[in-house]
């Protein structure tokens, strides 16, 4: 009986099997990277990007569900364009406590002693 010549060959070189394994892993890596790229492009969450960061014509673009919302900077700081609503204190443990201004909504009904405001420094001392 005559054998095929392909089956009759012996692979004496062990590097051929190692090279074949490397090829299989390369194909697997390319498939995983392609899957990650497709997943990130079709993400359902909002995508936020900043164009011209730090420049006067800076623009913030938020893309969600195919719709884009653009916010353009005015080129100046927003100083003086708001209303004071309260005071924030940083405590020694690193936590921040917000104390609303009296007369602001439901916070006005709470007694002043219930808010965690640090005591005023004695006369002649400055607050840290």
PDB file of C-alpha atoms in Angstrom:
ATOM      1  CA  UNK A   1       0.000   0.000   0.000  1.00  0.00           C
ATOM      2  CA  UNK A   2       1.297   3.389  -0.912  1.00  0.00           C
ATOM      3  CA  UNK A   3       1.393   6.131   1.788  1.00  0.00           C
ATOM      4  CA  UNK A   4       0.941   9.798   1.207  1.00  0.00           C
ATOM      5  CA  UNK A   5       4.187  11.693   1.150  1.00  0.00           C
ATOM      6  CA  UNK A   6       2.811  14.272   3.610  1.00  0.00           C
ATOM      7  CA  UNK A   7       2.219  11.637   6.254  1.00  0.00           C
ATOM      8  CA  UNK A   8       5.580  10.050   5.674  1.00  0.00           C
ATOM      9  CA  UNK A   9       7.502  13.186   6.614  1.00  0.00           C
ATOM     10  CA  UNK A  10       8.674  13.446  10.186  1.00  0.00           C
ATOM     11  CA  UNK A  11       8.925  16.761  11.957  1.00  0.00           C
ATOM     12  CA  UNK A  12      12.211  16.524  13.746  1.00  0.00           C
ATOM     13  CA  UNK A  13      12.441  20.269  14.446  1.00  0.00           C
ATOM     14  CA  UNK A  14      10.745  21.159  17.786  1.00  0.00           C
ATOM     15  CA  UNK A  15      10.808  24.868  16.866  1.00  0.00           C
ATOM     16  CA  UNK A  16       8.106  24.310  14.240  1.00  0.00           C
ATOM     17  CA  UNK A  17       5.532  23.474  16.918  1.00  0.00           C
ATOM     18  CA  UNK A  18       6.597  26.480  19.026  1.00  0.00           C
ATOM     19  CA  UNK A  19       6.229  28.783  16.015  1.00  0.00           C
ATOM     20  CA  UNK A  20       2.782  27.342  15.338  1.00  0.00           C
ATOM     21  CA  UNK A  21       1.755  28.059  18.958  1.00  0.00           C
ATOM     22  CA  UNK A  22       2.985  31.639  18.641  1.00  0.00           C
ATOM     23  CA  UNK A  23       0.906  32.046  15.478  1.00  0.00           C
ATOM     24  CA  UNK A  24      -2.194  30.749  17.262  1.00  0.00           C
ATOM     25  CA  UNK A  25      -1.669  33.170  20.166  1.00  0.00           C
ATOM     26  CA  UNK A  26      -1.166  36.105  17.772  1.00  0.00           C
ATOM     27  CA  UNK A  27      -4.468  35.321  16.054  1.00  0.00           C
ATOM     28  CA  UNK A  28      -6.179  35.076  19.450  1.00  0.00           C
ATOM     29  CA  UNK A  29      -4.738  38.432  20.576  1.00  0.00           C
ATOM     30  CA  UNK A  30      -5.848  40.153  17.352  1.00  0.00           C
ATOM     31  CA  UNK A  31      -9.357  38.720  17.786  1.00  0.00           C
ATOM     32  CA  UNK A  32      -9.559  39.978  21.395  1.00  0.00           C
ATOM     33  CA  UNK A  33      -8.293  43.452  20.478  1.00  0.00           C
ATOM     34  CA  UNK A  34     -10.828  43.634  17.661  1.00  0.00           C
ATOM     35  CA  UNK A  35     -13.613  42.667  20.059  1.00  0.00           C
ATOM     36  CA  UNK A  36     -12.519  45.353  22.548  1.00  0.00           C
ATOM     37  CA  UNK A  37     -12.369  48.009  19.806  1.00  0.00           C
ATOM     38  CA  UNK A  38     -15.851  47.146  18.557  1.00  0.00           C
ATOM     39  CA  UNK A  39     -17.237  47.143  22.100  1.00  0.00           C
ATOM     40  CA  UNK A  40     -15.746  50.543  22.939  1.00  0.00           C
ATOM     41  CA  UNK A  41     -17.169  52.098  19.765  1.00  0.00           C
ATOM     42  CA  UNK A  42     -20.648  50.797  20.442  1.00  0.00           C
ATOM     43  CA  UNK A  43     -20.706  51.774  24.129  1.00  0.00           C
ATOM     44  CA  UNK A  44     -24.132  52.865  25.288  1.00  0.00           C
ATOM     45  CA  UNK A  45     -22.832  55.293  27.905  1.00  0.00           C
ATOM     46  CA  UNK A  46     -22.054  58.922  27.332  1.00  0.00           C
ATOM     47  CA  UNK A  47     -18.743  59.820  25.734  1.00  0.00           C
ATOM     48  CA  UNK A  48     -17.217  63.120  26.831  1.00  0.00           C
ATOM     49  CA  UNK A  49     -14.427  64.779  24.899  1.00  0.00           C
ATOM     50  CA  UNK A  50     -12.662  68.107  25.311  1.00  0.00           C
ATOM     51  CA  UNK A  51     -11.523  70.038  22.268  1.00  0.00           C
ATOM     52  CA  UNK A  52      -8.768  72.653  22.631  1.00  0.00           C
ATOM     53  CA  UNK A  53      -8.236  72.111  26.385  1.00  0.00           C
ATOM     54  CA  UNK A  54      -6.984  75.175  28.255  1.00  0.00           C
ATOM     55  CA  UNK A  55      -7.579  77.471  25.288  1.00  0.00           C
ATOM     56  CA  UNK A  56     -10.080  80.373  25.216  1.00  0.00           C
ATOM     57  CA  UNK A  57     -12.103  78.521  22.536  1.00  0.00           C
ATOM     58  CA  UNK A  58     -12.279  75.296  24.578  1.00  0.00           C
ATOM     59  CA  UNK A  59     -15.292  73.123  23.832  1.00  0.00           C
ATOM     60  CA  UNK A  60     -16.821  70.215  25.776  1.00  0.00           C
ATOM     61  CA  UNK A  61     -18.693  67.651  23.634  1.00  0.00           C
ATOM     62  CA  UNK A  62     -20.931  65.032  25.263  1.00  0.00           C
ATOM     63  CA  UNK A  63     -22.178  62.272  22.937  1.00  0.00           C
ATOM     64  CA  UNK A  64     -24.949  60.038  24.232  1.00  0.00           C
ATOM     65  CA  UNK A  65     -27.197  57.729  22.196  1.00  0.00           C
ATOM     66  CA  UNK A  66     -26.062  59.336  18.939  1.00  0.00           C
ATOM     67  CA  UNK A  67     -26.841  62.892  20.067  1.00  0.00           C
ATOM     68  CA  UNK A  68     -24.076  65.437  20.667  1.00  0.00           C
ATOM     69  CA  UNK A  69     -24.321  68.319  23.115  1.00  0.00           C
ATOM     70  CA  UNK A  70     -21.664  71.027  22.867  1.00  0.00           C
ATOM     71  CA  UNK A  71     -20.662  73.430  25.610  1.00  0.00           C
ATOM     72  CA  UNK A  72     -18.412  76.299  24.586  1.00  0.00           C
ATOM     73  CA  UNK A  73     -16.238  78.268  26.982  1.00  0.00           C
ATOM     74  CA  UNK A  74     -16.458  82.044  27.132  1.00  0.00           C
ATOM     75  CA  UNK A  75     -12.699  82.428  27.393  1.00  0.00           C
ATOM     76  CA  UNK A  76     -12.902  84.009  30.831  1.00  0.00           C
ATOM     77  CA  UNK A  77     -13.239  82.789  34.381  1.00  0.00           C
ATOM     78  CA  UNK A  78     -16.717  82.436  35.825  1.00  0.00           C
ATOM     79  CA  UNK A  79     -15.983  84.682  38.778  1.00  0.00           C
ATOM     80  CA  UNK A  80     -18.994  86.595  40.071  1.00  0.00           C
ATOM     81  CA  UNK A  81     -21.567  84.649  38.048  1.00  0.00           C
ATOM     82  CA  UNK A  82     -23.053  82.616  40.871  1.00  0.00           C
ATOM     83  CA  UNK A  83     -24.865  82.828  44.183  1.00  0.00           C
ATOM     84  CA  UNK A  84     -23.352  81.709  47.463  1.00  0.00           C
ATOM     85  CA  UNK A  85     -25.334  78.750  48.749  1.00  0.00           C
ATOM     86  CA  UNK A  86     -23.267  77.681  51.737  1.00  0.00           C
ATOM     87  CA  UNK A  87     -19.835  76.960  53.132  1.00  0.00           C
ATOM     88  CA  UNK A  88     -17.743  73.783  52.896  1.00  0.00           C
ATOM     89  CA  UNK A  89     -15.319  72.833  55.668  1.00  0.00           C
ATOM     90  CA  UNK A  90     -12.536  70.249  55.344  1.00  0.00           C
ATOM     91  CA  UNK A  91     -12.137  68.302  58.571  1.00  0.00           C
ATOM     92  CA  UNK A  92      -8.911  66.870  60.007  1.00  0.00           C
ATOM     93  CA  UNK A  93      -9.789  63.367  58.777  1.00  0.00           C
ATOM     94  CA  UNK A  94     -10.059  64.654  55.196  1.00  0.00           C
ATOM     95  CA  UNK A  95     -13.848  64.602  54.915  1.00  0.00           C
ATOM     96  CA  UNK A  96     -15.709  67.677  53.701  1.00  0.00           C
ATOM     97  CA  UNK A  97     -18.832  69.022  55.432  1.00  0.00           C
ATOM     98  CA  UNK A  98     -21.180  71.339  53.548  1.00  0.00           C
ATOM     99  CA  UNK A  99     -23.220  73.798  55.585  1.00  0.00           C
ATOM    100  CA  UNK A 100     -26.026  75.561  53.679  1.00  0.00           C
ATOM    101  CA  UNK A 101     -26.651  79.260  54.161  1.00  0.00           C
ATOM    102  CA  UNK A 102     -29.556  80.152  56.498  1.00  0.00           C
ATOM    103  CA  UNK A 103     -32.765  80.829  54.612  1.00  0.00           C
ATOM    104  CA  UNK A 104     -32.023  78.379  51.782  1.00  0.00           C
ATOM    105  CA  UNK A 105     -34.960  75.985  51.281  1.00  0.00           C
ATOM    106  CA  UNK A 106     -35.456  73.170  53.815  1.00  0.00           C
ATOM    107  CA  UNK A 107     -32.138  73.921  55.490  1.00  0.00           C
ATOM    108  CA  UNK A 108     -33.637  77.097  56.963  1.00  0.00           C
ATOM    109  CA  UNK A 109     -36.015  75.047  59.118  1.00  0.00           C
ATOM    110  CA  UNK A 110     -33.155  73.133  60.795  1.00  0.00           C
ATOM    111  CA  UNK A 111     -31.778  74.694  63.988  1.00  0.00           C
ATOM    112  CA  UNK A 112     -28.320  76.234  63.743  1.00  0.00           C
ATOM    113  CA  UNK A 113     -26.974  74.010  66.545  1.00  0.00           C
ATOM    114  CA  UNK A 114     -27.647  70.887  64.444  1.00  0.00           C
ATOM    115  CA  UNK A 115     -25.191  71.884  61.714  1.00  0.00           C
ATOM    116  CA  UNK A 116     -21.577  70.699  62.128  1.00  0.00           C
ATOM    117  CA  UNK A 117     -19.989  74.158  61.984  1.00  0.00           C
ATOM    118  CA  UNK A 118     -16.638  74.572  63.735  1.00  0.00           C
ATOM    119  CA  UNK A 119     -16.570  77.118  66.527  1.00  0.00           C
ATOM    120  CA  UNK A 120     -15.443  80.611  65.597  1.00  0.00           C
ATOM    121  CA  UNK A 121     -11.818  81.311  66.558  1.00  0.00           C
ATOM    122  CA  UNK A 122     -11.258  83.573  69.547  1.00  0.00           C
ATOM    123  CA  UNK A 123     -10.599  87.253  68.882  1.00  0.00           C
ATOM    124  CA  UNK A 124      -7.077  87.844  67.673  1.00  0.00           C
ATOM    125  CA  UNK A 125      -6.637  84.335  66.198  1.00  0.00           C
ATOM    126  CA  UNK A 126      -7.129  83.440  62.568  1.00  0.00           C
ATOM    127  CA  UNK A 127      -8.814  80.311  61.278  1.00  0.00           C
ATOM    128  CA  UNK A 128      -6.668  77.679  59.552  1.00  0.00           C
TER     129      UNK A 128
END
